Tab-separated table of C-alpha atoms and ligand atoms in Angstrom:
chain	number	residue	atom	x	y	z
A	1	UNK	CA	-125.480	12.694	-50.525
A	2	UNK	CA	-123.444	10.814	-48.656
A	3	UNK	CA	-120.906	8.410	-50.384
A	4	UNK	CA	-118.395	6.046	-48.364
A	5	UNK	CA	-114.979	5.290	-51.272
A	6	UNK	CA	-113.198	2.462	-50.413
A	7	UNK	CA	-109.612	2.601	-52.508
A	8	UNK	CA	-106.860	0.409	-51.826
A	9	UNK	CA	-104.276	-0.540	-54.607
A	10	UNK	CA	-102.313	2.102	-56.940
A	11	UNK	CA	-104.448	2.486	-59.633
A	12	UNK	CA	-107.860	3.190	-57.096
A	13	UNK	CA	-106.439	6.344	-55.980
A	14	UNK	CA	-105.463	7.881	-59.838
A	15	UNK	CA	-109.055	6.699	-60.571
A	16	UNK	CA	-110.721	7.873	-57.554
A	17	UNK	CA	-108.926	11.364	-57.924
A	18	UNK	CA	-111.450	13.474	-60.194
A	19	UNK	CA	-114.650	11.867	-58.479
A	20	UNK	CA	-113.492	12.386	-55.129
A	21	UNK	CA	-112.716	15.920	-56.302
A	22	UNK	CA	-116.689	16.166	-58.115
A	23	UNK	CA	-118.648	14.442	-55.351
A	24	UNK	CA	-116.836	16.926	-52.723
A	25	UNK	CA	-118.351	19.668	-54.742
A	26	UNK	CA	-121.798	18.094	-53.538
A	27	UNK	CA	-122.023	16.318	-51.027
A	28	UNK	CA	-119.957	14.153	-48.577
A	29	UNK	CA	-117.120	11.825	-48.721
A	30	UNK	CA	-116.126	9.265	-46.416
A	31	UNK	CA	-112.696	8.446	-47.797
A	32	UNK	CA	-111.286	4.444	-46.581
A	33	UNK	CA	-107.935	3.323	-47.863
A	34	UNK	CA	-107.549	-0.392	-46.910
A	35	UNK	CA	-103.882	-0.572	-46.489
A	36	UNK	CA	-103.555	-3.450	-49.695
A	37	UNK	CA	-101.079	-0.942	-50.752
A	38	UNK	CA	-98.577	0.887	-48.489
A	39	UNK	CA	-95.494	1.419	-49.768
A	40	UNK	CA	-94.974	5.196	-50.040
A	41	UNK	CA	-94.292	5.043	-54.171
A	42	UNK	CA	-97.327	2.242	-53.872
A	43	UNK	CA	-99.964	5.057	-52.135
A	44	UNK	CA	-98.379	8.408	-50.098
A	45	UNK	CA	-97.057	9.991	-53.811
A	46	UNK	CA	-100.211	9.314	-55.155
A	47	UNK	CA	-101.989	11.385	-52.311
A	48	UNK	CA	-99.759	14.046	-52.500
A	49	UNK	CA	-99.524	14.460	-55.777
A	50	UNK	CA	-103.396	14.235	-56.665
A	51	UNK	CA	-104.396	16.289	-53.799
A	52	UNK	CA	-106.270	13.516	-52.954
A	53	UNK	CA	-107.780	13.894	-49.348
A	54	UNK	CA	-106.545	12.030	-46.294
A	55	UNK	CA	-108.257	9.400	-45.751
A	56	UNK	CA	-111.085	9.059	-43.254
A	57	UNK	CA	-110.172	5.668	-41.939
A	58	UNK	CA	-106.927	3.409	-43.023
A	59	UNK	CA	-107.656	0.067	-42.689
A	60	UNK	CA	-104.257	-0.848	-42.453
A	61	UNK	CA	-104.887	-4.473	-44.209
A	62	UNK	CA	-101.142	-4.844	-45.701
A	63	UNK	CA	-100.244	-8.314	-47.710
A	64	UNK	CA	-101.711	-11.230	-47.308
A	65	UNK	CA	-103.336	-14.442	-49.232
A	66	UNK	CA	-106.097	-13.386	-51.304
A	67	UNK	CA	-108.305	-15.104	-48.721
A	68	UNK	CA	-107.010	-13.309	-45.642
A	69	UNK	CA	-106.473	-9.923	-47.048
A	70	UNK	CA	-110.369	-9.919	-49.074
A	71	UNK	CA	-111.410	-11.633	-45.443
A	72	UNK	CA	-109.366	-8.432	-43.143
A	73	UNK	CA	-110.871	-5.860	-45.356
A	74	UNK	CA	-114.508	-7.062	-44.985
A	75	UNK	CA	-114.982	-7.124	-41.562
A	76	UNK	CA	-112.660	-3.672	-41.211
A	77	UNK	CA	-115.238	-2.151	-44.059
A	78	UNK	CA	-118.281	-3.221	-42.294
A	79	UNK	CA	-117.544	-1.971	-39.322
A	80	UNK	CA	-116.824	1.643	-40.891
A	81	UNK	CA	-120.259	1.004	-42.881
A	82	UNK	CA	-121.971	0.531	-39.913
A	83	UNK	CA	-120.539	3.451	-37.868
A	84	UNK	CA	-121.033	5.947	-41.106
A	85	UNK	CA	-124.416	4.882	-42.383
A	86	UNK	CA	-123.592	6.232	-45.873
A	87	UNK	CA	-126.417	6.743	-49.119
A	88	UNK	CA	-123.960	4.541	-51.364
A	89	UNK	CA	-120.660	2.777	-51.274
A	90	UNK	CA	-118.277	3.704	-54.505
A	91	UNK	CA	-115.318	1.347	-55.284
A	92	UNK	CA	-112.895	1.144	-58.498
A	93	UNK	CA	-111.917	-1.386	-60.841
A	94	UNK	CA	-111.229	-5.010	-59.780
A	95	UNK	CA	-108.822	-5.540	-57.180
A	96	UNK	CA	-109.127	-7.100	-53.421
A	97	UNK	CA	-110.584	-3.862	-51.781
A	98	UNK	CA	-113.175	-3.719	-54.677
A	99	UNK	CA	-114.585	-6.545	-53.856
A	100	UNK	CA	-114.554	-6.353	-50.227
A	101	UNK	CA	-115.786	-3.260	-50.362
A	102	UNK	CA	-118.228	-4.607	-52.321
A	103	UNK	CA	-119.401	-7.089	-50.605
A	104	UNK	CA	-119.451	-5.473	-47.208
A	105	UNK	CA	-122.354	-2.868	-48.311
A	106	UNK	CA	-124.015	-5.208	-50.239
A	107	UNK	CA	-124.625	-7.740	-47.029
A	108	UNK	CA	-125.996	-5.002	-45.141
A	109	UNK	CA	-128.020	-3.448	-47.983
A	110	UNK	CA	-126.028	-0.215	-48.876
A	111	UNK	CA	-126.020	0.500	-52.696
A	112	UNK	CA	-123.328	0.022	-54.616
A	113	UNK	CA	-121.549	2.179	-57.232
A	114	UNK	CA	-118.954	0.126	-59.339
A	115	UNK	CA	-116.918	2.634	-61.629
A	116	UNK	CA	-115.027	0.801	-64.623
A	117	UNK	CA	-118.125	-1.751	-64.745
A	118	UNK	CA	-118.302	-4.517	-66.924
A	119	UNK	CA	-114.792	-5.099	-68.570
A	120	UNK	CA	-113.667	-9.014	-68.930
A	121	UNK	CA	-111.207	-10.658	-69.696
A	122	UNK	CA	-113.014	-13.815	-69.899
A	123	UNK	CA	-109.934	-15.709	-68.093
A	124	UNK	CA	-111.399	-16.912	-64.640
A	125	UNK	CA	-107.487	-17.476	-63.350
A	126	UNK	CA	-107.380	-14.035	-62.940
A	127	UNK	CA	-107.975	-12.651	-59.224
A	128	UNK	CA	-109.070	-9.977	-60.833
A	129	UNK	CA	-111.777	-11.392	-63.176
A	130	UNK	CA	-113.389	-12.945	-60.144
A	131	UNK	CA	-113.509	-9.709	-58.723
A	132	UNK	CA	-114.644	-7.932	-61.429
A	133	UNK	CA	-117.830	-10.203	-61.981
A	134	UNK	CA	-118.940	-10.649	-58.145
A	135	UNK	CA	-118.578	-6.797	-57.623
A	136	UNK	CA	-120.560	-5.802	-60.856
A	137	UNK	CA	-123.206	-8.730	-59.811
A	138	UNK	CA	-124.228	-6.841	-56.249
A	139	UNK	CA	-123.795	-3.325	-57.977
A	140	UNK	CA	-126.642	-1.397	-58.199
A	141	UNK	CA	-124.854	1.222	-60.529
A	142	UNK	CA	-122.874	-0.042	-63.099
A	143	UNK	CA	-120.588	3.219	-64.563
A	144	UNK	CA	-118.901	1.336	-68.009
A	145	UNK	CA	-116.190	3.180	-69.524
A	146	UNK	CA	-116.622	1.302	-73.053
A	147	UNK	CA	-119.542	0.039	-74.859
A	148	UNK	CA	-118.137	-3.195	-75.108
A	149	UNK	CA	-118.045	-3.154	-71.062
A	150	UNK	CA	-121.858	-2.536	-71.742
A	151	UNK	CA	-122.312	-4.890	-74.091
A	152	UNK	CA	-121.169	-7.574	-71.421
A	153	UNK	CA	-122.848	-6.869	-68.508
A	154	UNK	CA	-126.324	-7.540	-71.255
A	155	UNK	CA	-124.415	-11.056	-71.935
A	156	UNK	CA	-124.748	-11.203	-68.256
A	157	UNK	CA	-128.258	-10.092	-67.914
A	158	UNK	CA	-127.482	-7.084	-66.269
A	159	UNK	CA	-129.186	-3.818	-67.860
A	160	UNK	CA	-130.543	-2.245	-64.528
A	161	UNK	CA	-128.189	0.832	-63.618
A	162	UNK	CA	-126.131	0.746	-66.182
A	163	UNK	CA	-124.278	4.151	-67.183
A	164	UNK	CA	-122.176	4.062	-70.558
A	165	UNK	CA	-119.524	7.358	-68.576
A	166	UNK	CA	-116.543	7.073	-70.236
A	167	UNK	CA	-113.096	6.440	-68.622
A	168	UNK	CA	-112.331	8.182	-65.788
A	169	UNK	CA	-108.481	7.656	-66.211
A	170	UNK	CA	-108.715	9.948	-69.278
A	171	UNK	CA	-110.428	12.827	-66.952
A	172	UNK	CA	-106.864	12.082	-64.600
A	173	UNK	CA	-104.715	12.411	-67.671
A	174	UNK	CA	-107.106	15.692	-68.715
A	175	UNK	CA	-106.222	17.711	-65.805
A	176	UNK	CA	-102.768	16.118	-64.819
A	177	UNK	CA	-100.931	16.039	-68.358
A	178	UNK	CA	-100.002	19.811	-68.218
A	179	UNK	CA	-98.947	19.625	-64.483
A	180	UNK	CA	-96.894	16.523	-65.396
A	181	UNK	CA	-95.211	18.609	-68.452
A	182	UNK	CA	-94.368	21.286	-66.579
A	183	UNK	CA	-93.753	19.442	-62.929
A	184	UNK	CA	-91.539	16.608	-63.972
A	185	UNK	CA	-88.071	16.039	-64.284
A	186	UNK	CA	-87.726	12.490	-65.038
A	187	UNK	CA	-86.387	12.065	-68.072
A	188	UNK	CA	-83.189	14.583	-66.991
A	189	UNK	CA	-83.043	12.583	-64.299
A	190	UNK	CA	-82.699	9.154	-65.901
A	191	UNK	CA	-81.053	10.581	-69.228
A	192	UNK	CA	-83.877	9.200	-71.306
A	193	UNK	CA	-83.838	10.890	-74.798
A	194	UNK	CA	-87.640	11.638	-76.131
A	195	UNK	CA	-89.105	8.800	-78.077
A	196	UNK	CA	-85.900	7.273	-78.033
A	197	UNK	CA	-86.881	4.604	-74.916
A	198	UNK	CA	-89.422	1.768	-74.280
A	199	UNK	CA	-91.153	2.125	-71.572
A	200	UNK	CA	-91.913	-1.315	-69.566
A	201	UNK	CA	-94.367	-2.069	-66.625
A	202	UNK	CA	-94.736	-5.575	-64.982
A	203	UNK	CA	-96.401	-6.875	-62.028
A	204	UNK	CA	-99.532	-9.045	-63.202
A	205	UNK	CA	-99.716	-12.134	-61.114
A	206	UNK	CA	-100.388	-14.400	-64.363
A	207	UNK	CA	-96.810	-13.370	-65.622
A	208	UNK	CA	-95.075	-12.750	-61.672
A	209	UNK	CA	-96.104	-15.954	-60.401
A	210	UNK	CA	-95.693	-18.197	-63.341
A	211	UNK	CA	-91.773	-19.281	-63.602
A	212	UNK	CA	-91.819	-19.749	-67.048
A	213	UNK	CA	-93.343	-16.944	-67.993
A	214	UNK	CA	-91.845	-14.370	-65.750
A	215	UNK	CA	-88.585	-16.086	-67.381
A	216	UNK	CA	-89.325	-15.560	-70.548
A	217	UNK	CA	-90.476	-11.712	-70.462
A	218	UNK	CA	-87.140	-11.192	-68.527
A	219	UNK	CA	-85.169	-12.778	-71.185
A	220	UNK	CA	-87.079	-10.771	-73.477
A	221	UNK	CA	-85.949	-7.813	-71.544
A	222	UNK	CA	-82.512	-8.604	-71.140
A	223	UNK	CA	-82.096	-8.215	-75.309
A	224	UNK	CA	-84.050	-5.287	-75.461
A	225	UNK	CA	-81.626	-3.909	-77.856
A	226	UNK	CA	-82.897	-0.176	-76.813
A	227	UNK	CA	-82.796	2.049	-74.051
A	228	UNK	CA	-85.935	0.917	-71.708
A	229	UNK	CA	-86.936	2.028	-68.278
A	230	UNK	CA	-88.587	-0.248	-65.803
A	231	UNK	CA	-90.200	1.375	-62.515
A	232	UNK	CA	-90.567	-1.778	-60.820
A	233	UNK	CA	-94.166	-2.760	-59.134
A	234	UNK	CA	-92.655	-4.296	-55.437
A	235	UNK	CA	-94.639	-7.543	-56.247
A	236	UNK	CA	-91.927	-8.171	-59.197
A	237	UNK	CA	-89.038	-6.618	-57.080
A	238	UNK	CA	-89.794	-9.908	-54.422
A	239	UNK	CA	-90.646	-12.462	-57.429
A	240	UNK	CA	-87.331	-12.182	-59.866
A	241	UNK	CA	-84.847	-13.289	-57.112
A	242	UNK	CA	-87.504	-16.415	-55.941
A	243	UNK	CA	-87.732	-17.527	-59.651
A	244	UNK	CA	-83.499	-16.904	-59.865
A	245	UNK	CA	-84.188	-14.565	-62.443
A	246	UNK	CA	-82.556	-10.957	-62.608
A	247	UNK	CA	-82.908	-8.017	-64.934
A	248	UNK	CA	-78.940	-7.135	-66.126
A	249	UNK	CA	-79.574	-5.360	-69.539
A	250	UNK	CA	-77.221	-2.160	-69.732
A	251	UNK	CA	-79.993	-0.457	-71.854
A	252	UNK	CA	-82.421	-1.084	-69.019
A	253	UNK	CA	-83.044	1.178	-65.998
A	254	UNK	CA	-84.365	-0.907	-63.305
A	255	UNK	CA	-86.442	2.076	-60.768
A	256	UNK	CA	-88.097	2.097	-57.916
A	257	UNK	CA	-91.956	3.044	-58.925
A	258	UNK	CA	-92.910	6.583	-60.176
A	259	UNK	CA	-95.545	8.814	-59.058
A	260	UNK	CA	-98.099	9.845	-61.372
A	261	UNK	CA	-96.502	13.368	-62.886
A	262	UNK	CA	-93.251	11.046	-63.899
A	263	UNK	CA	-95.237	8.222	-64.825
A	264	UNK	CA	-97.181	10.411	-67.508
A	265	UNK	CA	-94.045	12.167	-69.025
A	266	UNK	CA	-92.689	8.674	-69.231
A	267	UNK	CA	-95.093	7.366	-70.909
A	268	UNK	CA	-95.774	10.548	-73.004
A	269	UNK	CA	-92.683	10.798	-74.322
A	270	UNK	CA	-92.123	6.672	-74.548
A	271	UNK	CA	-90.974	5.370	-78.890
A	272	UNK	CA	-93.161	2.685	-77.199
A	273	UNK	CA	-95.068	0.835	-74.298
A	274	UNK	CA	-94.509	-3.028	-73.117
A	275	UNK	CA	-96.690	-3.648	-70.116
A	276	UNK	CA	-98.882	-6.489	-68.645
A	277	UNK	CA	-101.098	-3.321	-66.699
A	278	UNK	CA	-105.389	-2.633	-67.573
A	279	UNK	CA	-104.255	1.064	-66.810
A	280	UNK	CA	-101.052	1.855	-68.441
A	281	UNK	CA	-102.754	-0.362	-71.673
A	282	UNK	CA	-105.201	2.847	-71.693
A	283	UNK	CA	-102.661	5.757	-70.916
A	284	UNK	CA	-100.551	4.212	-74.154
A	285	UNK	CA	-103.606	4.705	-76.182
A	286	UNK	CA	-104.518	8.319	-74.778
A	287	UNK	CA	-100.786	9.171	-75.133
A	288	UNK	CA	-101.208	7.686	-78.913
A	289	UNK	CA	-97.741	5.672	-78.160
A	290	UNK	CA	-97.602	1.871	-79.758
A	291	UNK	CA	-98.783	-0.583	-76.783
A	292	UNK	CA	-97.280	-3.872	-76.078
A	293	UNK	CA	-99.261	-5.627	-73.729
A	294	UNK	CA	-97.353	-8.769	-72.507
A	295	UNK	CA	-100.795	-10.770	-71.736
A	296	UNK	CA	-102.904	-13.589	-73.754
A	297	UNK	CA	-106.194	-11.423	-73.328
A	298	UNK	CA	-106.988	-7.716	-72.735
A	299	UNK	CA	-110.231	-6.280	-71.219
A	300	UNK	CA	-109.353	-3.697	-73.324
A	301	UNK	CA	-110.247	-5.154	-76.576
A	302	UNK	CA	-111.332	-1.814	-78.244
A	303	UNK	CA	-107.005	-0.766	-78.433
A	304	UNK	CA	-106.044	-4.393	-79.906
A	305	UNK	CA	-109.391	-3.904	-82.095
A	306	UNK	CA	-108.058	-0.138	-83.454
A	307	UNK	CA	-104.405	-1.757	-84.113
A	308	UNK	CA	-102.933	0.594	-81.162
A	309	UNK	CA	-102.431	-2.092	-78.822
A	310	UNK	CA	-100.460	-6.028	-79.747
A	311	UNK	CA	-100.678	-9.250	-77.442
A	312	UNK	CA	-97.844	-10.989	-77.496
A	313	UNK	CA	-98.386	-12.905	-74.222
A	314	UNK	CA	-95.050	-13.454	-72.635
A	315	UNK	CA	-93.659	-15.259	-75.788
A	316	UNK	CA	-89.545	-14.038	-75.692
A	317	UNK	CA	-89.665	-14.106	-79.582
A	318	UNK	CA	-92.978	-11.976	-79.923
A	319	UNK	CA	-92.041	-9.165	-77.515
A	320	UNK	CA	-88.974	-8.588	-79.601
A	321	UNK	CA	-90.208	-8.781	-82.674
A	322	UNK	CA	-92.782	-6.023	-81.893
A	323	UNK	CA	-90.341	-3.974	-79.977
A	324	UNK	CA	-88.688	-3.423	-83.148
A	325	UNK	CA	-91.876	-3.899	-85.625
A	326	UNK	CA	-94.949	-2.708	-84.034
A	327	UNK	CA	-96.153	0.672	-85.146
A	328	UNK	CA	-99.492	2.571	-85.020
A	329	UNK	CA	-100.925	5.196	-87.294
A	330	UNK	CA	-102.839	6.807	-84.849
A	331	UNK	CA	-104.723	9.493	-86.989
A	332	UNK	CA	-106.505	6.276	-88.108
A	333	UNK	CA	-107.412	5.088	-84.257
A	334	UNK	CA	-110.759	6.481	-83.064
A	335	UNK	CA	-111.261	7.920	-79.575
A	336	UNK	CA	-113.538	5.311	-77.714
A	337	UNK	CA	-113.214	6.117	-73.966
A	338	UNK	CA	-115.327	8.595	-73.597
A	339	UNK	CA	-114.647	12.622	-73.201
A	340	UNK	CA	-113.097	12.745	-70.287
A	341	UNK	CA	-115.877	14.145	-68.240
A	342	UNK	CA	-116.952	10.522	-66.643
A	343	UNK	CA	-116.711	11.586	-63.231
A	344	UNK	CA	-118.947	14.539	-63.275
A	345	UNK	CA	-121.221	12.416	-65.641
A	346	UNK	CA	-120.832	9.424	-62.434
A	347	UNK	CA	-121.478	12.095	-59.754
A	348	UNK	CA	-124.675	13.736	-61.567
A	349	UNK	CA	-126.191	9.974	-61.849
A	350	UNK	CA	-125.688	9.283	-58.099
A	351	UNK	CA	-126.471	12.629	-57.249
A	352	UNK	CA	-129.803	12.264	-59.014
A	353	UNK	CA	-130.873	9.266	-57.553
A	354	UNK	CA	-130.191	9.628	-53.874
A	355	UNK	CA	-132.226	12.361	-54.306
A	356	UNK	CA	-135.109	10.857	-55.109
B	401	UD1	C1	-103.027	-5.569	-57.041
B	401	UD1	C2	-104.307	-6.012	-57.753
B	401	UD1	C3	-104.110	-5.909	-59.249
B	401	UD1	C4	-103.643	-4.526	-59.650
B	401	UD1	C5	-102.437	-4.110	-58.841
B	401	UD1	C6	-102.116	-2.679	-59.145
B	401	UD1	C7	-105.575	-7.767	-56.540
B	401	UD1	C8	-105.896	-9.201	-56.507
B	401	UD1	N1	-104.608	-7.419	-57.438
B	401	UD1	O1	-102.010	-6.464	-57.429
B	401	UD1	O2	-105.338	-6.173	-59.903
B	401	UD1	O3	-103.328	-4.534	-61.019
B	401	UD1	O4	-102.712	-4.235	-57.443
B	401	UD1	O5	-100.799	-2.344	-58.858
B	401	UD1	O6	-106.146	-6.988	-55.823
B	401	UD1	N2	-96.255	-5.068	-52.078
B	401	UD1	C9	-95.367	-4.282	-51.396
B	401	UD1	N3	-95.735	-3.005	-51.089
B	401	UD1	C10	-96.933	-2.482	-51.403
B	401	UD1	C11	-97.869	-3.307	-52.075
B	401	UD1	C12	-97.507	-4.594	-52.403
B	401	UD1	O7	-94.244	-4.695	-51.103
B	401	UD1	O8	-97.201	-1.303	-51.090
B	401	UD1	C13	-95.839	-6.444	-52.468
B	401	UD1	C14	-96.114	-7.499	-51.412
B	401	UD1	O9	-95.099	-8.449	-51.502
B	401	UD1	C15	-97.412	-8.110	-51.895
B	401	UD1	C16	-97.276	-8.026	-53.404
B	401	UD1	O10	-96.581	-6.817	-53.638
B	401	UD1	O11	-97.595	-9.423	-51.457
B	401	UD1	C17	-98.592	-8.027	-54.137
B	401	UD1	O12	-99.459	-6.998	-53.656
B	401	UD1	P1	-101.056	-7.156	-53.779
B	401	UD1	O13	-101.709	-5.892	-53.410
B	401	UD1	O14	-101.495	-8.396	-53.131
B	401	UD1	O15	-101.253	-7.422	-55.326
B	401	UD1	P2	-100.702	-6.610	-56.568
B	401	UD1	O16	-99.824	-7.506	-57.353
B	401	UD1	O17	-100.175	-5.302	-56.144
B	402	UDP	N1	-98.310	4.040	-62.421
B	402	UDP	C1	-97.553	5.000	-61.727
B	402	UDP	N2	-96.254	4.690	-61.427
B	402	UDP	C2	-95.661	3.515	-61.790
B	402	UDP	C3	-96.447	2.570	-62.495
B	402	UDP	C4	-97.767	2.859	-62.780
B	402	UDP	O1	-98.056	6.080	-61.401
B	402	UDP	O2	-94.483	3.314	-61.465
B	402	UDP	C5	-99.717	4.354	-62.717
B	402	UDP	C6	-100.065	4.289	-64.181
B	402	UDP	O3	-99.781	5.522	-64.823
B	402	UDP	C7	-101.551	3.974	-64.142
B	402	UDP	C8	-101.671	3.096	-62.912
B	402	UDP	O4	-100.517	3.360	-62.127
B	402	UDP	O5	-102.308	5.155	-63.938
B	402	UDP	C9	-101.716	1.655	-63.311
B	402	UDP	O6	-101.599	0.877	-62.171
B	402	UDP	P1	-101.052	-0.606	-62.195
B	402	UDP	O7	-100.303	-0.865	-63.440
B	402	UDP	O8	-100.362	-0.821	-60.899
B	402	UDP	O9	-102.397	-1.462	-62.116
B	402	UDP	P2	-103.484	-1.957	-63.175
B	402	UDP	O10	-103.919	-0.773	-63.962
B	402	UDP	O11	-102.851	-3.014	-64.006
B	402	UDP	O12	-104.538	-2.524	-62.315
């Protein structure tokens, strides 16, 4: 078995970690990292800190319009495709270098393996709901971490190849959680107090590039009346000053992004989580800490569904209120991603078909 992963953005190499690790025990990987993240809190920590292999071929793609940087990593992709000849191509949720990945093997008749298949949000404004559709419509295995992700791609008329695997960010929390416990530092280093601090992520484009609404979460944040810690996603660090807007809340600690060992003990040890992120939605509910999700929809309907997780879109008077209101009884909230075994459960299905 030969399978050519194509990562490119933060939360690709945290999900490609364990199946990189399972399909190695089997067969081959050709690793690609496009380059639409490059900062070294963005992609080296992650690396490093997973043990994730070097990559094969960096692609080197950087920033650019979605049209450019999908359009770069195409032709850069095919060109590996071609020179590698692999059984299947494997890409990760729903960003830019999903897609182009994507689309690359599909055009020249390479299988595709989408893992986190079939989540919407229903909200074509996204980049990322484009993405998500087109990729799981040339996939010819669909590995769903939720029923309801299974449930969609049916509305969709897509049944062929479809795996119901679990979520493979709970098999990275399963065998990083202890490491991170016994590894990180962070709190001593930032003087955060156990469940004494909000924990805050922000970087969606919806909220970044929208004035008014990037205003309003900031104002929000600016009377948290809490301690809170923000590791800042570089996308927000170069949108506040365009929009004027600046974070200058003496409870807030405004960071530079956090590898993954920090960014679990953070969140871990959080009294709770505001966040516009798919992936740090999920680690709140695994880490049974009370999710804020600044956003008008969630793919992740299963944690609003279970009371674990509150929209409150980026409405100034809503975040507040459930930074001081929202709480979750989580021996009440049932565990619906899985068992976190999806990637050896992803590597025995493509294992089992490229060997037929
Ligand atoms: C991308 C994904 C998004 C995902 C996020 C994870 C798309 C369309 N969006 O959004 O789904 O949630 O990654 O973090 O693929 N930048 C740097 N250094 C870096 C990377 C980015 O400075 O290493 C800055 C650049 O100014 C860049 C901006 O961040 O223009 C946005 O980066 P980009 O990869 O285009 O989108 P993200 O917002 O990171
Ligand atoms: N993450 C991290 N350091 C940070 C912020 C996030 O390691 O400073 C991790 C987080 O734990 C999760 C993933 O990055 O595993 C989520 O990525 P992100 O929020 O960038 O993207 P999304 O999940 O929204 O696509």
């Amino acid at each position: 078995m030969k399978v050519l992963t194509v990562v490119g953005a933060r939360p690709q190499f945290i999900k490609a970690a364990p199946v990189s690790r399972e399909i190695r025990k089997r067969g081959t990987e050709i690793l690609v990292h496009t380059g639409q993240h490059y900062d070294k809190s963005m992609s080296d920590v992650f690396f490093e800190e997973l043990n994730i292999p070097v990559p094969d071929y960096h692609l080197h793609v950087g920033s650019k319009s979605h049209g450019a940087q999908t359009g770069d990593m195409l032709a850069k992709v095919e060109e590996v495709i071609l020179r590698e000849k692999p059984d299947c191509l494997l890409v990760y949720g729903d960003t830019n270098s999903t897609l182009a990945g994507a689309l690359a093997a599909a055009k020249l008749h390479i299988p595709v393996a989408h893992v986190e298949a079939g989540l919407r949000s229903f909200n074509r404004r996204m980049p990322e709901e484009i993405n998500r559709v087109l990729t799981d419509h040339v996939s010819e295995w669909l590995f769903c971490p939720t029923q309801t992700a299974v449930n969609h791609l049916k509305d969709e008329g897509i049944t062929r190849g479809v795996h119901l695997v679990g979520d493979v960010m709970l098999d990275a929390v399963g065998y990083n959680s202890r490491l991170a416990r016994e590894k990180s530092r962070v709190l001593e280093e930032l003087g955060l107090n156990r469940g004494e601090y909000v924990l805050i992520t922000l970087h969606r484009a919806e909220n970044t590039d929208d004035p008014a609404r990037l205003s309003a979460i900031v104002g929000a944040i600016n009377e948290l009346p809490l301690p809170a810690v923000l590791p800042l996603h570089p996308r927000t660090r170069d949108k506040l000053p365009k929009w004027g807007l600046s974070i200058h809340n003496p409870h807030v600690r405004l960071i530079d992004p956090v590898g993954y060992l920090d960014m679990l003990e953070l969140e871990v040890n959080a009294r709770k989580i505001l966040t516009d992120s798919g992936g740090v939605q999920k680690e709140a509910f695994f880490a049974r800490v009370p999710c804020i999700t600044m956003r008008d929809e969630t793919e992740w309907t299963e944690t609003v569904e279970l009371g674990a997780n509150v929209l409150v879109g980026a409405d100034r008077e809503k975040i507040l209120r459930a930074v001081e209101t929202f709480e979750v009884d989580f021996s009440r909230v049932d565990p619906v991603f899985g068992d976190g075994r999806a990637a050896e459960k992803i590597v025995d299905l493509l294992a089992g078909d490229l060997s037929r």
